[in-house]
């Protein structure tokens, strides 16, 4: 599984939507937006993630997707990405996370 996208922190445009199958999350997700742009390291486009114009986020935001693990069980996963930033104050990056089953009480 390979994912290529650009992560930016630039001025916003109205009505930005994350790429199909992705959603915004985080402790202050409403202060961020994502959209698809033609700029690309390779391929035909990229996803762009940024704080909304005029917003001063009080927490972090992330663009993510979730999937069921059955198709990947017993396989090695590799995530490859190019990250482009502008005016990032603290940290920007990519990560791959695997969560266990929910705990039922």
XYZ file of N, CA and C in Angstrom:
315
model
N 0.852 -1.171 0.000
C 0.000 0.000 0.000
C 0.894 1.229 0.000
N 0.729 2.107 -0.971
C 1.538 3.316 -1.047
C 0.609 4.521 -1.100
N 0.948 5.543 -0.365
C 0.171 6.769 -0.349
C 1.112 7.927 -0.609
N 0.791 8.762 -1.571
C 1.595 9.933 -1.863
C 0.704 11.156 -1.751
N 1.107 12.118 -0.935
C 0.360 13.354 -0.805
C 1.243 14.453 -0.274
N 0.788 15.665 -0.433
C 1.521 16.832 0.027
C 0.778 17.417 1.219
N 1.501 17.686 2.275
C 0.938 18.304 3.466
C 1.434 19.742 3.486
N 0.528 20.696 3.502
C 0.946 22.092 3.505
C 0.241 22.852 4.612
N 0.705 24.032 4.856
C 0.091 24.918 5.836
C 0.099 26.320 5.245
N -0.773 26.555 4.262
C -0.787 27.813 3.543
C -2.158 28.468 3.722
N -2.400 29.589 3.051
C -3.693 30.255 3.133
C -4.766 29.384 2.502
N -5.999 29.547 2.967
C -7.059 28.628 2.560
C -7.926 29.173 1.437
N -8.719 28.264 0.876
C -9.774 28.625 -0.054
C -11.076 28.104 0.528
N -12.185 28.676 0.118
C -13.478 28.271 0.666
C -13.903 26.905 0.145
N -14.674 26.191 0.950
C -15.310 24.932 0.573
C -14.329 23.830 0.195
N -13.219 23.764 0.850
C -12.255 22.699 0.583
C -12.796 21.386 1.140
N -12.602 20.301 0.416
C -13.044 18.975 0.839
C -11.868 18.016 0.795
N -11.750 17.139 1.796
C -10.678 16.137 1.761
C -10.872 15.197 0.574
N -9.820 14.511 0.164
C -9.963 13.521 -0.908
C -10.975 12.443 -0.506
N -11.584 11.815 -1.486
C -12.559 10.758 -1.219
C -11.937 9.671 -0.342
N -12.652 9.277 0.698
C -12.176 8.235 1.599
C -11.347 8.745 2.767
N -11.069 10.041 2.818
C -10.287 10.649 3.891
C -11.194 11.564 4.703
N -10.823 11.817 5.962
C -11.591 12.735 6.804
C -10.643 13.459 7.752
N -11.126 14.564 8.302
C -10.330 15.352 9.236
C -10.633 14.916 10.662
N -9.618 14.914 11.494
C -9.753 14.547 12.905
C -8.718 15.346 13.684
N -8.656 15.139 14.985
C -7.682 15.821 15.825
C -8.359 16.611 16.923
N -7.566 17.169 17.812
C -8.114 17.901 18.953
C -8.739 19.236 18.556
N -8.406 19.771 17.374
C -8.990 21.019 16.875
C -9.227 20.901 15.372
N -9.847 19.804 14.957
C -10.030 19.513 13.531
C -10.787 20.610 12.789
N -11.695 21.322 13.458
C -12.495 22.354 12.788
C -11.662 23.552 12.351
N -10.443 23.676 12.844
C -9.570 24.791 12.463
C -8.756 24.477 11.207
N -8.956 23.288 10.635
C -8.176 22.841 9.479
C -9.085 22.468 8.327
N -8.497 22.404 7.135
C -9.222 21.953 5.953
C -8.278 21.180 5.043
N -8.866 20.421 4.137
C -8.084 19.637 3.185
C -8.780 19.682 1.837
N -8.001 19.604 0.782
C -8.560 19.522 -0.556
C -7.574 18.810 -1.473
N -7.990 18.616 -2.712
C -7.148 17.973 -3.717
C -6.633 19.060 -4.648
N -5.342 19.034 -4.936
C -4.722 20.029 -5.808
C -3.969 19.327 -6.933
N -3.692 20.063 -8.008
C -2.979 19.491 -9.147
C -1.488 19.339 -8.891
N -0.928 20.140 -7.987
C 0.500 20.039 -7.686
C 0.812 18.634 -7.187
N 1.889 18.047 -7.715
C 2.224 16.678 -7.315
C 3.720 16.447 -7.407
N 4.229 15.636 -6.498
C 5.623 15.191 -6.587
C 5.737 14.173 -7.715
N 4.791 13.258 -7.760
C 4.624 12.308 -8.866
C 3.124 12.135 -9.067
N 2.711 11.592 -10.166
C 1.290 11.362 -10.404
C 0.573 12.607 -10.872
N -0.739 12.632 -10.656
C -1.558 13.710 -11.205
C -2.095 14.690 -10.173
N -1.918 14.433 -8.897
C -2.436 15.349 -7.894
C -2.005 14.962 -6.505
N -2.404 15.793 -5.571
C -2.026 15.596 -4.175
C -3.138 16.093 -3.271
N -3.083 15.677 -2.033
C -3.974 16.230 -1.020
C -3.224 17.347 -0.311
N -3.959 18.399 0.022
C -3.365 19.521 0.739
C -4.124 19.669 2.055
N -3.387 19.792 3.143
C -3.951 19.926 4.487
C -3.389 21.199 5.089
N -4.256 22.050 5.625
C -3.775 23.334 6.144
C -4.756 23.920 7.146
N -4.259 24.879 7.919
C -5.154 25.593 8.825
C -5.996 26.560 7.992
N -7.231 26.792 8.440
C -8.123 27.691 7.719
C -7.637 29.127 7.847
N -7.876 29.903 6.812
C -7.484 31.305 6.812
C -8.135 32.013 7.990
N -7.326 32.737 8.751
C -7.815 33.486 9.895
C -7.932 32.682 11.180
N -7.739 31.371 11.110
C -7.826 30.522 12.304
C -6.481 30.464 13.014
N -6.524 30.404 14.314
C -5.336 30.154 15.124
C -5.616 28.867 15.888
N -5.243 27.731 15.312
C -5.566 26.446 15.944
C -5.068 26.370 17.383
N -5.893 25.779 18.230
C -5.537 25.587 19.636
C -5.166 24.136 19.920
N -5.093 23.351 18.881
C -4.747 21.942 18.999
C -4.278 21.435 17.648
N -4.194 20.127 17.522
C -3.687 19.573 16.274
C -4.826 19.139 15.364
N -4.505 19.027 14.097
C -5.433 18.505 13.109
C -4.725 17.447 12.288
N -5.496 16.546 11.742
C -4.940 15.483 10.917
C -5.935 15.106 9.828
N -5.423 14.635 8.718
C -6.246 14.080 7.659
C -5.964 12.588 7.659
N -7.009 11.778 7.759
C -6.764 10.347 7.911
C -7.802 9.522 7.175
N -7.504 8.237 7.069
C -8.470 7.278 6.559
C -8.371 6.015 7.397
N -9.444 5.259 7.415
C -9.474 4.012 8.167
C -9.824 2.884 7.212
N -9.313 1.702 7.510
C -9.618 0.540 6.683
C -9.614 -0.709 7.542
N -10.273 -1.723 7.077
C -10.296 -3.003 7.767
C -8.996 -3.749 7.475
N -8.451 -4.436 8.455
C -7.141 -5.072 8.284
C -7.145 -6.403 7.541
N -8.302 -6.980 7.283
C -8.351 -8.335 6.718
C -7.523 -8.477 5.436
N -7.571 -7.498 4.551
C -6.824 -7.588 3.290
C -5.317 -7.503 3.487
N -4.874 -7.067 4.660
C -3.451 -6.844 4.899
C -2.847 -7.810 5.911
N -3.650 -8.673 6.493
C -3.169 -9.602 7.514
C -2.026 -10.449 6.971
N -0.922 -10.486 7.712
C 0.241 -11.272 7.320
C 1.124 -10.617 6.282
N 0.813 -9.398 5.887
C 1.602 -8.687 4.878
C 2.371 -7.535 5.502
N 3.443 -7.159 4.858
C 4.204 -5.980 5.265
C 3.601 -4.770 4.568
N 3.430 -3.689 5.298
C 2.925 -2.444 4.729
C 4.061 -1.441 4.616
N 4.066 -0.697 3.547
C 5.050 0.369 3.375
C 4.296 1.651 3.038
N 4.610 2.698 3.754
C 4.021 3.996 3.468
C 5.125 4.882 2.909
N 4.884 5.420 1.733
C 5.828 6.331 1.102
C 5.105 7.646 0.861
N 5.722 8.740 1.243
C 5.060 10.030 1.094
C 6.088 11.137 0.927
N 5.658 12.212 0.323
C 6.440 13.438 0.244
C 5.637 14.499 0.969
N 6.274 15.198 1.872
C 5.601 16.214 2.677
C 6.223 17.565 2.360
N 5.396 18.521 2.006
C 5.850 19.884 1.725
C 5.174 20.793 2.747
N 5.947 21.638 3.412
C 5.377 22.502 4.442
C 5.676 23.967 4.165
N 4.868 24.820 4.771
C 5.069 26.260 4.702
C 4.528 26.852 6.001
N 5.357 27.565 6.720
C 4.943 28.277 7.933
C 4.385 27.343 9.012
N 5.033 26.218 9.223
C 4.637 25.276 10.276
C 5.335 25.676 11.568
N 4.569 25.868 12.643
C 5.135 26.339 13.905
C 5.766 25.220 14.725
N 5.128 24.067 14.785
C 5.615 23.012 15.665
C 6.094 21.779 14.909
N 5.184 21.051 14.309
C 5.556 19.778 13.701
C 4.563 19.428 12.602
N 5.050 18.825 11.539
C 4.199 18.275 10.477
C 4.852 16.988 10.009
N 4.075 15.989 9.711
C 4.657 14.733 9.255
C 3.605 13.711 8.914
N 4.068 12.517 8.615
C 3.210 11.394 8.244
C 3.403 10.272 9.250
N 2.357 9.502 9.476
C 2.527 8.301 10.278
C 1.484 7.272 9.875
N 1.815 6.038 10.139
C 0.927 4.901 9.913
C 0.678 4.271 11.266
N -0.571 4.078 11.608
C -0.919 3.554 12.926
C -1.841 2.350 12.763
N -1.599 1.341 13.555
C -2.459 0.159 13.578
C -3.057 0.053 14.971
N -4.374 0.038 15.042
C -5.073 -0.061 16.319
C -5.636 -1.459 16.490
N -5.728 -1.893 17.732
C -6.344 -3.177 18.042
C -7.856 -3.073 18.039
N -8.504 -4.176 18.302
C -9.962 -4.203 18.371
C -10.442 -3.377 19.558
N -11.618 -2.764 19.433
C -12.163 -2.004 20.566
C -12.379 -2.915 21.769
N -12.159 -2.385 22.945
C -12.383 -3.139 24.181
C -13.854 -3.021 24.551
N -14.484 -4.147 24.807
C -15.904 -4.148 25.185
C -16.025 -4.418 26.672
N -16.806 -3.608 27.344
C -17.003 -3.769 28.793
C -18.295 -4.490 29.084
